[in-house]
Amino acid sequence: MRTRYYNALILAGEDREVREGEMWVKDDKIEAVVFDGRKSEELFDSEYDCGGNLLMPSLKDAHTHTAMTFSRSLADEFELNDWLFKAIFPREAKLTAEHVYWFTLLGFAENIMSGTTACFDMYMFPESVAKAAVEIGIRNVFCGSPNDFGGMDLIEERYLRFNEYDPLVSYKMGFHAEYTTNKDNLQIISDIAHKYEAPVYTHISETKAEVDGCIERYGKTPAVVLDEMGMFDFGGGGFHCVHFTDEDIEIFKKRGLYTVFNACSNLKLSSGIAPVKKYIDRGLKIAIGTDGAGSNNSLDMFREMYLDAVLSNVRSDKDGLIDPFDILKAGYSGGAHCMGLSDSDILAAGKNADFILLDMHHPNMNPRNNIVSNIVYAGSPVNVLMTVCAGKVLYHKGVLTTVDINEVNKMCSRLVEDLI
Ligand SMILES: [Zn+2]
């Protein structure tokens, strides 16, 4: 199946340049990105007129708990610790595989409609999540088996099983956090990571209280404790990374770890603001995630990109103002590399056909003084005309093509009653 997307503006993504051109897709891969008027030697099975709108790499949600859509707007009055232990953990104890399947579908639908084609998901009932991902057509990368759910012995089994499950599904090592994992279990995770030479990911330094607690337990920050256990010997990353010391930053730099920002969740739970510009200037690798819908409450990567850009500017003026292209690139490429999807990062021949078409005729994209700035500072899901993952159109002009959203909404409305 060969499709020609023509009459487009194209942000291929290696750099900030936007040019007129067309893109050819063959099955699940990009065959060519054409800027010189070159013609295809073969006929196409279909041709799509992009109408002068913008083709760009799709967004990648590099930290989420997709099924937590069940907790959207359910417990908005708590800070992180009370929110987790009083509002979330008791309800999660009631979740079944059926709940997770439907609430994950709901989350994926929101991701796709807002231009996201890959999620780095940390949750439970992975069979339900994998089934939902394959059915709706989005990429799901599992981030570990949360140690509180299912036991440590499952990690290795899941690591092997879900890395062979489906081209849309893969599995990375991960655990919830230092403060919810005892030292014996941390050591087991580190040992398995060494066995497979695998990167490891975790929530880290999200709140000041978390860092203080770790210093009380070990006399060191979470990044130091975990690094000394060999947890990051093969790379990986941290979610949130709000309260890093200079030593923590150096560890992340030395190990090539990703800092994954979750600005909206940090604001809502009163956790703090990550110094994004400072991390960029220190040479850290960056990616962006939404965190779960319970702590956000949306899965809108445009809002995350906007907040990362503007909040960093507020937090520390001595760091200077942020370059919006650094944020946009983290949104489509940094996230891809963070979760091991290096073939989904940019638009180029041989890469995965994971891309979006943004409406350039919407007032918020005009005038086009700077298209990258328009996307980061003024863009929103309202601009997403089309979302394509692995060459398949999952969303087009208001319509999800692989799922009946009315049925999903209806099921989720019914199932949430079990949890309240
Ligand atoms: Zn999280």
CSV table of C-alpha atoms and ligand atoms in Angstrom, one decimal:
chain,number,residue,atom,x,y,z
A,1,MET,CA,0.0,0.0,0.0
A,2,ARG,CA,1.6,3.3,-1.2
A,3,THR,CA,0.1,6.6,-0.3
A,4,ARG,CA,1.2,10.0,-1.5
A,5,TYR,CA,0.6,13.0,0.9
A,6,TYR,CA,1.1,16.1,-1.3
A,7,ASN,CA,0.6,19.8,-1.3
A,8,ALA,CA,2.1,20.0,2.3
A,9,LEU,CA,4.3,22.1,4.4
A,10,ILE,CA,6.8,19.7,6.0
A,11,LEU,CA,8.6,20.0,9.3
A,12,ALA,CA,10.8,16.9,8.8
A,13,GLY,CA,12.2,17.3,12.3
A,14,GLU,CA,16.0,17.0,12.1
A,15,ASP,CA,16.0,20.8,12.3
A,16,ARG,CA,13.5,23.6,12.6
A,17,GLU,CA,13.1,24.2,8.9
A,18,VAL,CA,9.7,24.1,7.3
A,19,ARG,CA,9.5,23.6,3.6
A,20,GLU,CA,6.9,22.9,0.9
A,21,GLY,CA,6.9,19.3,-0.3
A,22,GLU,CA,5.3,15.9,-0.2
A,23,MET,CA,5.7,12.6,1.6
A,24,TRP,CA,5.4,9.1,0.2
A,25,VAL,CA,4.4,6.3,2.6
A,26,LYS,CA,4.7,2.6,1.8
A,27,ASP,CA,2.9,0.3,4.2
A,28,ASP,CA,4.1,1.2,7.7
A,29,LYS,CA,7.3,3.2,6.6
A,30,ILE,CA,8.1,6.5,5.1
A,31,GLU,CA,9.4,5.9,1.6
A,32,ALA,CA,10.5,9.4,0.8
A,33,VAL,CA,10.2,13.0,1.8
A,34,VAL,CA,10.3,15.1,-1.3
A,35,PHE,CA,11.2,18.8,-1.6
A,36,ASP,CA,12.4,19.0,-5.2
A,37,GLY,CA,9.3,18.1,-7.2
A,38,ARG,CA,10.7,14.6,-7.9
A,39,LYS,CA,8.0,12.2,-9.2
A,40,SER,CA,7.4,8.7,-8.1
A,41,GLU,CA,8.2,6.0,-10.7
A,42,GLU,CA,5.3,3.9,-9.4
A,43,LEU,CA,1.7,4.7,-9.1
A,44,PHE,CA,0.2,5.3,-5.7
A,45,ASP,CA,-2.7,3.3,-4.3
A,46,SER,CA,-4.1,6.6,-2.8
A,47,GLU,CA,-3.2,10.3,-2.9
A,48,TYR,CA,-4.1,12.7,-0.1
A,49,ASP,CA,-4.1,16.5,-0.7
A,50,CYS,CA,-2.8,18.0,2.5
A,51,GLY,CA,-4.2,21.4,1.5
A,52,GLY,CA,-1.1,23.4,2.4
A,53,ASN,CA,-1.2,22.1,6.0
A,54,LEU,CA,1.8,20.9,8.0
A,55,LEU,CA,3.1,17.4,8.1
A,56,MET,CA,5.4,16.8,11.1
A,57,PRO,CA,6.5,13.8,13.3
A,58,SER,CA,3.8,12.8,15.7
A,59,LEU,CA,4.1,13.5,19.4
A,60,LYS,CA,5.3,10.9,21.9
A,61,ASP,CA,4.0,10.8,25.5
A,62,ALA,CA,7.1,9.8,27.4
A,63,HIS,CA,5.5,9.3,30.7
A,64,THR,CA,1.9,8.3,31.4
A,65,HIS,CA,-0.4,6.0,33.3
A,66,THR,CA,-3.0,5.7,30.5
A,67,ALA,CA,-5.7,3.8,32.4
A,68,MET,CA,-5.8,6.5,35.1
A,69,THR,CA,-8.4,8.2,33.0
A,70,PHE,CA,-10.7,6.5,35.5
A,71,SER,CA,-9.5,9.1,38.1
A,72,ARG,CA,-9.9,12.2,35.9
A,73,SER,CA,-11.3,15.0,38.1
A,74,LEU,CA,-12.0,12.6,40.9
A,75,ALA,CA,-9.7,13.8,43.7
A,76,ASP,CA,-8.4,17.3,42.8
A,77,GLU,CA,-8.1,18.5,46.3
A,78,PHE,CA,-4.9,16.6,47.3
A,79,GLU,CA,-1.2,17.2,47.1
A,80,LEU,CA,0.9,14.2,45.8
A,81,ASN,CA,1.2,12.1,48.9
A,82,ASP,CA,-2.4,12.3,50.1
A,83,TRP,CA,-3.6,12.0,46.5
A,84,LEU,CA,-1.7,8.8,46.0
A,85,PHE,CA,-2.4,7.1,49.3
A,86,LYS,CA,-5.9,8.4,50.1
A,87,ALA,CA,-7.5,8.8,46.7
A,88,ILE,CA,-5.7,6.6,44.2
A,89,PHE,CA,-4.2,3.5,45.8
A,90,PRO,CA,-7.5,2.4,47.4
A,91,ARG,CA,-9.4,2.8,44.1
A,92,GLU,CA,-6.6,1.0,42.1
A,93,ALA,CA,-7.0,-1.9,44.5
A,94,LYS,CA,-10.5,-2.4,42.9
A,95,LEU,CA,-9.4,-2.3,39.3
A,96,THR,CA,-9.9,-5.4,37.1
A,97,ALA,CA,-8.5,-6.3,33.7
A,98,GLU,CA,-11.8,-5.0,32.1
A,99,HIS,CA,-11.5,-1.6,33.8
A,100,VAL,CA,-7.9,-1.2,32.6
A,101,TYR,CA,-8.8,-2.2,29.0
A,102,TRP,CA,-11.6,0.3,28.7
A,103,PHE,CA,-10.0,3.2,30.5
A,104,THR,CA,-6.8,2.6,28.5
A,105,LEU,CA,-8.8,2.8,25.3
A,106,LEU,CA,-10.3,6.1,26.5
A,107,GLY,CA,-6.8,7.4,27.2
A,108,PHE,CA,-5.5,6.2,23.8
A,109,ALA,CA,-8.4,7.9,22.0
A,110,GLU,CA,-7.5,11.2,23.7
A,111,ASN,CA,-3.8,10.7,22.8
A,112,ILE,CA,-4.5,10.0,19.2
A,113,MET,CA,-6.9,13.0,18.8
A,114,SER,CA,-4.2,15.2,20.3
A,115,GLY,CA,-1.5,14.0,17.9
A,116,THR,CA,0.3,11.4,20.0
A,117,THR,CA,1.2,8.0,18.5
A,118,ALA,CA,3.3,6.4,21.3
A,119,CYS,CA,2.9,6.2,25.0
A,120,PHE,CA,5.4,5.2,27.7
A,121,ASP,CA,2.9,3.6,30.0
A,122,MET,CA,3.5,2.5,33.6
A,123,TYR,CA,0.5,0.6,34.9
A,124,MET,CA,-1.0,-2.7,35.8
A,125,PHE,CA,-2.9,-5.4,33.8
A,126,PRO,CA,-0.5,-5.2,30.9
A,127,GLU,CA,-2.4,-7.7,28.8
A,128,SER,CA,-5.4,-5.3,28.8
A,129,VAL,CA,-3.1,-2.4,27.8
A,130,ALA,CA,-1.4,-4.3,25.0
A,131,LYS,CA,-4.8,-5.5,23.6
A,132,ALA,CA,-6.1,-1.9,23.6
A,133,ALA,CA,-3.0,-0.6,21.9
A,134,VAL,CA,-3.0,-3.1,19.1
A,135,GLU,CA,-6.8,-2.7,18.6
A,136,ILE,CA,-6.7,1.1,18.4
A,137,GLY,CA,-3.3,1.1,16.5
A,138,ILE,CA,-1.1,3.2,18.8
A,139,ARG,CA,2.4,2.3,20.0
A,140,ASN,CA,2.6,1.3,23.7
A,141,VAL,CA,5.9,0.9,25.4
A,142,PHE,CA,5.5,-0.6,28.9
A,143,CYS,CA,7.6,1.0,31.6
A,144,GLY,CA,8.2,-1.8,34.1
A,145,SER,CA,5.9,-3.8,36.3
A,146,PRO,CA,5.0,-1.5,39.2
A,147,ASN,CA,6.4,-3.4,42.1
A,148,ASP,CA,3.3,-2.9,44.1
A,149,PHE,CA,1.2,-4.8,41.6
A,150,GLY,CA,2.0,-8.4,40.7
A,151,GLY,CA,5.3,-9.1,42.3
A,152,MET,CA,9.0,-8.8,41.2
A,153,ASP,CA,9.2,-12.2,39.7
A,154,LEU,CA,6.9,-11.0,36.9
A,155,ILE,CA,9.3,-8.4,35.6
A,156,GLU,CA,11.6,-10.7,33.7
A,157,GLU,CA,8.7,-12.7,32.3
A,158,ARG,CA,6.9,-9.6,31.1
A,159,TYR,CA,10.1,-8.1,29.7
A,160,LEU,CA,10.6,-11.1,27.5
A,161,ARG,CA,6.9,-11.6,26.6
A,162,PHE,CA,5.9,-8.1,25.7
A,163,ASN,CA,9.1,-7.4,23.7
A,164,GLU,CA,7.8,-10.2,21.3
A,165,TYR,CA,4.1,-9.4,21.5
A,166,ASP,CA,3.4,-7.2,18.5
A,167,PRO,CA,5.3,-4.5,16.4
A,168,LEU,CA,3.2,-1.8,18.2
A,169,VAL,CA,4.2,-3.1,21.7
A,170,SER,CA,7.5,-3.2,23.6
A,171,TYR,CA,8.7,-3.3,27.2
A,172,LYS,CA,11.3,-1.3,29.1
A,173,MET,CA,12.5,-2.0,32.7
A,174,GLY,CA,11.0,0.3,35.3
A,175,PHE,CA,9.6,0.7,38.8
A,176,HIS,CA,7.4,3.2,40.5
A,177,ALA,CA,9.8,5.1,42.7
A,178,GLU,CA,12.5,4.7,45.3
A,179,TYR,CA,10.0,5.6,48.1
A,180,THR,CA,7.6,2.8,47.1
A,181,THR,CA,10.2,0.1,46.5
A,182,ASN,CA,12.3,-1.5,49.2
A,183,LYS,CA,16.0,-2.0,48.8
A,184,ASP,CA,15.8,-5.8,48.1
A,185,ASN,CA,13.4,-5.2,45.2
A,186,LEU,CA,15.5,-2.3,43.8
A,187,GLN,CA,18.4,-4.7,43.8
A,188,ILE,CA,16.4,-7.3,41.9
A,189,ILE,CA,15.5,-4.8,39.3
A,190,SER,CA,19.1,-3.7,39.0
A,191,ASP,CA,20.2,-7.3,38.6
A,192,ILE,CA,17.7,-8.0,35.8
A,193,ALA,CA,18.7,-4.8,34.1
A,194,HIS,CA,22.3,-6.0,34.2
A,195,LYS,CA,21.4,-9.4,32.9
A,196,TYR,CA,19.7,-7.9,29.8
A,197,GLU,CA,21.9,-4.8,29.6
A,198,ALA,CA,18.6,-2.9,29.8
A,199,PRO,CA,17.9,0.8,30.6
A,200,VAL,CA,15.7,1.5,33.7
A,201,TYR,CA,13.2,4.3,34.2
A,202,THR,CA,11.4,5.6,37.4
A,203,HIS,CA,9.7,8.5,39.0
A,204,ILE,CA,12.5,10.5,40.6
A,205,SER,CA,12.8,13.7,42.7
A,206,GLU,CA,9.2,14.6,41.9
A,207,THR,CA,8.6,16.4,45.3
A,208,LYS,CA,10.9,17.9,47.9
A,209,ALA,CA,9.4,15.6,50.5
A,210,GLU,CA,10.4,12.5,48.4
A,211,VAL,CA,14.1,13.7,48.2
A,212,ASP,CA,14.1,14.5,52.0
A,213,GLY,CA,12.7,11.1,52.8
A,214,CYS,CA,15.4,9.4,50.7
A,215,ILE,CA,18.1,11.4,52.4
A,216,GLU,CA,16.7,10.3,55.8
A,217,ARG,CA,16.7,6.7,54.7
A,218,TYR,CA,20.0,6.5,52.9
A,219,GLY,CA,21.8,9.8,53.5
A,220,LYS,CA,21.7,10.5,49.8
A,221,THR,CA,19.3,11.7,47.0
A,222,PRO,CA,17.3,9.1,45.0
A,223,ALA,CA,19.6,9.6,41.9
A,224,VAL,CA,22.7,8.9,43.9
A,225,VAL,CA,21.2,5.9,45.7
A,226,LEU,CA,19.9,4.3,42.5
A,227,ASP,CA,23.1,5.0,40.6
A,228,GLU,CA,25.2,3.5,43.3
A,229,MET,CA,23.1,0.3,43.0
A,230,GLY,CA,24.0,0.1,39.3
A,231,MET,CA,20.4,0.9,38.3
A,232,PHE,CA,21.4,3.2,35.4
A,233,ASP,CA,24.5,1.4,34.1
A,234,PHE,CA,22.7,0.8,30.8
A,235,GLY,CA,20.9,4.1,30.6
A,236,GLY,CA,17.2,4.9,31.2
A,237,GLY,CA,15.6,7.9,32.6
A,238,GLY,CA,13.6,9.7,35.3
A,239,PHE,CA,10.1,11.1,35.3
A,240,HIS,CA,9.5,14.6,36.8
A,241,CYS,CA,13.1,15.4,37.9
A,242,VAL,CA,11.9,18.6,39.6
A,243,HIS,CA,14.2,18.7,42.6
A,244,PHE,CA,17.6,17.7,41.3
A,245,THR,CA,20.9,18.6,43.0
A,246,ASP,CA,24.0,19.4,40.8
A,247,GLU,CA,25.2,15.9,41.6
A,248,ASP,CA,22.0,14.4,40.4
A,249,ILE,CA,22.3,16.4,37.1
A,250,GLU,CA,25.9,15.1,36.7
A,251,ILE,CA,24.7,11.5,37.2
A,252,PHE,CA,22.0,11.9,34.5
A,253,LYS,CA,24.5,13.5,32.2
A,254,LYS,CA,27.2,10.9,32.8
A,255,ARG,CA,24.8,8.0,32.3
A,256,GLY,CA,23.0,9.6,29.3
A,257,LEU,CA,19.7,9.4,31.1
A,258,TYR,CA,16.5,11.1,29.9
A,259,THR,CA,14.8,13.7,32.1
A,260,VAL,CA,11.1,13.4,31.3
A,261,PHE,CA,9.1,16.6,32.2
A,262,ASN,CA,5.5,16.4,33.5
A,263,ALA,CA,4.7,20.1,34.0
A,264,CYS,CA,1.0,19.9,34.3
A,265,SER,CA,1.0,17.2,36.9
A,266,ASN,CA,3.7,19.0,38.9
A,267,LEU,CA,1.7,22.1,39.0
A,268,LYS,CA,-1.6,20.4,39.9
A,269,LEU,CA,-0.1,18.4,42.7
A,270,SER,CA,1.9,21.3,43.9
A,271,SER,CA,5.2,19.4,43.4
A,272,GLY,CA,7.2,22.3,41.9
A,273,ILE,CA,8.6,23.4,38.5
A,274,ALA,CA,11.5,21.6,36.7
A,275,PRO,CA,14.3,23.9,35.5
A,276,VAL,CA,14.0,22.7,31.9
A,277,LYS,CA,16.4,25.3,30.4
A,278,LYS,CA,19.0,24.5,33.0
A,279,TYR,CA,18.9,20.8,32.1
A,280,ILE,CA,19.1,21.6,28.4
A,281,ASP,CA,22.1,23.9,29.0
A,282,ARG,CA,23.8,21.2,31.0
A,283,GLY,CA,23.4,18.8,28.1
A,284,LEU,CA,20.8,16.4,29.5
A,285,LYS,CA,18.5,14.5,27.1
A,286,ILE,CA,14.9,15.6,27.4
A,287,ALA,CA,11.5,14.2,26.7
A,288,ILE,CA,7.9,15.2,27.7
A,289,GLY,CA,5.0,13.3,29.2
A,290,THR,CA,1.5,14.0,30.5
A,291,ASP,CA,1.6,11.7,33.5
A,292,GLY,CA,-1.8,10.1,34.2
A,293,ALA,CA,-5.1,11.8,33.7
A,294,GLY,CA,-5.7,11.7,37.5
A,295,SER,CA,-2.9,14.2,38.1
A,296,ASN,CA,-3.1,16.3,35.0
A,297,ASN,CA,-6.1,16.0,34.1
A,298,SER,CA,-5.7,15.8,30.4
A,299,LEU,CA,-3.4,13.8,28.0
A,300,ASP,CA,-2.7,16.9,25.8
A,301,MET,CA,1.0,17.0,24.8
A,302,PHE,CA,0.5,20.5,23.3
A,303,ARG,CA,-0.4,21.8,26.8
A,304,GLU,CA,2.7,20.1,28.2
A,305,MET,CA,5.0,21.6,25.6
A,306,TYR,CA,3.5,25.0,26.3
A,307,LEU,CA,4.0,24.7,30.0
A,308,ASP,CA,7.5,23.4,29.8
A,309,ALA,CA,8.5,26.4,27.7
A,310,VAL,CA,6.8,29.1,29.7
A,311,LEU,CA,7.4,27.7,33.2
A,312,SER,CA,11.1,27.3,32.6
A,313,ASN,CA,11.2,31.0,31.7
A,314,VAL,CA,9.5,31.9,34.9
A,315,ARG,CA,11.5,29.7,37.2
A,316,SER,CA,14.9,31.0,36.6
A,317,ASP,CA,15.5,34.1,34.5
A,318,LYS,CA,19.3,33.6,34.9
A,319,ASP,CA,19.0,30.5,32.8
A,320,GLY,CA,17.7,32.7,29.9
A,321,LEU,CA,14.6,32.1,27.8
A,322,ILE,CA,14.0,28.7,26.3
A,323,ASP,CA,14.1,28.0,22.5
A,324,PRO,CA,10.7,26.6,21.6
A,325,PHE,CA,12.3,24.3,19.0
A,326,ASP,CA,14.1,22.5,21.9
A,327,ILE,CA,10.7,21.8,23.4
A,328,LEU,CA,9.0,20.8,20.2
A,329,LYS,CA,11.8,18.4,19.3
A,330,ALA,CA,11.6,16.9,22.8
A,331,GLY,CA,7.9,16.3,22.1
A,332,TYR,CA,8.3,14.3,18.9
A,333,SER,CA,11.9,13.1,18.9
A,334,GLY,CA,13.2,13.1,22.5
A,335,GLY,CA,10.3,11.0,23.6
A,336,ALA,CA,10.8,8.5,20.8
A,337,HIS,CA,14.4,8.0,21.7
A,338,CYS,CA,13.6,7.9,25.4
A,339,MET,CA,11.3,5.0,25.0
A,340,GLY,CA,13.4,3.1,22.5
A,341,LEU,CA,11.4,4.1,19.3
A,342,SER,CA,14.3,5.6,17.5
A,343,ASP,CA,12.7,4.9,14.1
A,344,SER,CA,9.7,7.0,15.0
A,345,ASP,CA,11.6,10.2,15.6
A,346,ILE,CA,11.6,12.3,12.4
A,347,LEU,CA,10.2,12.2,8.9
A,348,ALA,CA,12.8,10.6,6.6
A,349,ALA,CA,13.0,7.7,4.2
A,350,GLY,CA,13.0,4.3,6.1
A,351,LYS,CA,11.6,5.8,9.3
A,352,ASN,CA,8.2,4.6,10.7
A,353,ALA,CA,5.3,6.4,9.2
A,354,ASP,CA,4.3,8.0,12.5
A,355,PHE,CA,3.1,11.6,11.8
A,356,ILE,CA,0.5,14.2,12.1
A,357,LEU,CA,-1.1,16.8,9.9
A,358,LEU,CA,-1.6,20.2,11.6
A,359,ASP,CA,-4.2,22.7,10.4
A,360,MET,CA,-2.3,25.8,9.2
A,361,HIS,CA,-5.5,27.6,8.3
A,362,HIS,CA,-6.7,27.9,11.9
A,363,PRO,CA,-6.4,31.5,13.2
A,364,ASN,CA,-3.9,30.3,15.9
A,365,MET,CA,-1.4,29.4,13.3
A,366,ASN,CA,-1.5,32.8,11.6
A,367,PRO,CA,0.4,34.9,10.7
A,368,ARG,CA,3.2,32.5,10.2
A,369,ASN,CA,6.0,34.6,11.6
A,370,ASN,CA,7.5,31.5,13.2
A,371,ILE,CA,5.7,28.2,12.7
A,372,VAL,CA,7.6,26.4,15.5
A,373,SER,CA,6.7,29.1,18.0
A,374,ASN,CA,3.1,29.0,16.8
A,375,ILE,CA,2.9,25.3,17.5
A,376,VAL,CA,4.5,25.5,21.0
A,377,TYR,CA,2.9,28.7,22.3
A,378,ALA,CA,-0.4,28.8,20.4
A,379,GLY,CA,-1.0,25.2,19.2
A,380,SER,CA,-3.5,22.8,20.6
A,381,PRO,CA,-5.3,19.5,19.7
A,382,VAL,CA,-7.7,21.7,17.7
A,383,ASN,CA,-4.9,21.9,15.1
A,384,VAL,CA,-4.6,18.1,14.6
A,385,LEU,CA,-6.4,17.2,11.4
A,386,MET,CA,-4.9,13.7,11.1
A,387,THR,CA,-2.9,11.3,13.1
A,388,VAL,CA,-1.1,8.4,11.5
A,389,CYS,CA,0.8,5.6,13.2
A,390,ALA,CA,2.7,2.8,11.4
A,391,GLY,CA,1.2,4.1,8.2
A,392,LYS,CA,-2.4,3.7,9.4
A,393,VAL,CA,-4.7,6.7,9.7
A,394,LEU,CA,-6.1,6.5,13.2
A,395,TYR,CA,-7.8,9.9,13.2
A,396,HIS,CA,-9.0,12.2,10.5
A,397,LYS,CA,-10.9,15.5,10.8
A,398,GLY,CA,-12.7,14.7,14.0
A,399,VAL,CA,-13.2,11.0,13.5
A,400,LEU,CA,-11.4,8.1,15.2
A,401,THR,CA,-11.1,5.4,12.6
A,402,THR,CA,-10.3,2.3,14.8
A,403,VAL,CA,-12.6,2.7,17.8
A,404,ASP,CA,-16.2,3.7,18.5
A,405,ILE,CA,-15.6,6.5,20.9
A,406,ASN,CA,-19.3,6.6,22.0
A,407,GLU,CA,-19.1,3.0,23.1
A,408,VAL,CA,-15.8,3.7,25.0
A,409,ASN,CA,-17.3,6.7,26.7
A,410,LYS,CA,-20.4,4.7,27.6
A,411,MET,CA,-18.4,1.8,29.0
A,412,CYS,CA,-16.2,4.0,31.0
A,413,SER,CA,-19.1,5.9,32.5
A,414,ARG,CA,-20.6,2.6,33.7
A,415,LEU,CA,-17.3,1.1,34.9
A,416,VAL,CA,-16.2,4.1,36.9
A,417,GLU,CA,-19.1,3.4,39.2
A,418,ASP,CA,-17.3,0.3,40.5
A,419,LEU,CA,-14.4,2.4,41.7
A,420,ILE,CA,-16.1,5.3,43.6
B,1,ZN,ZN,3.8,9.2,36.9
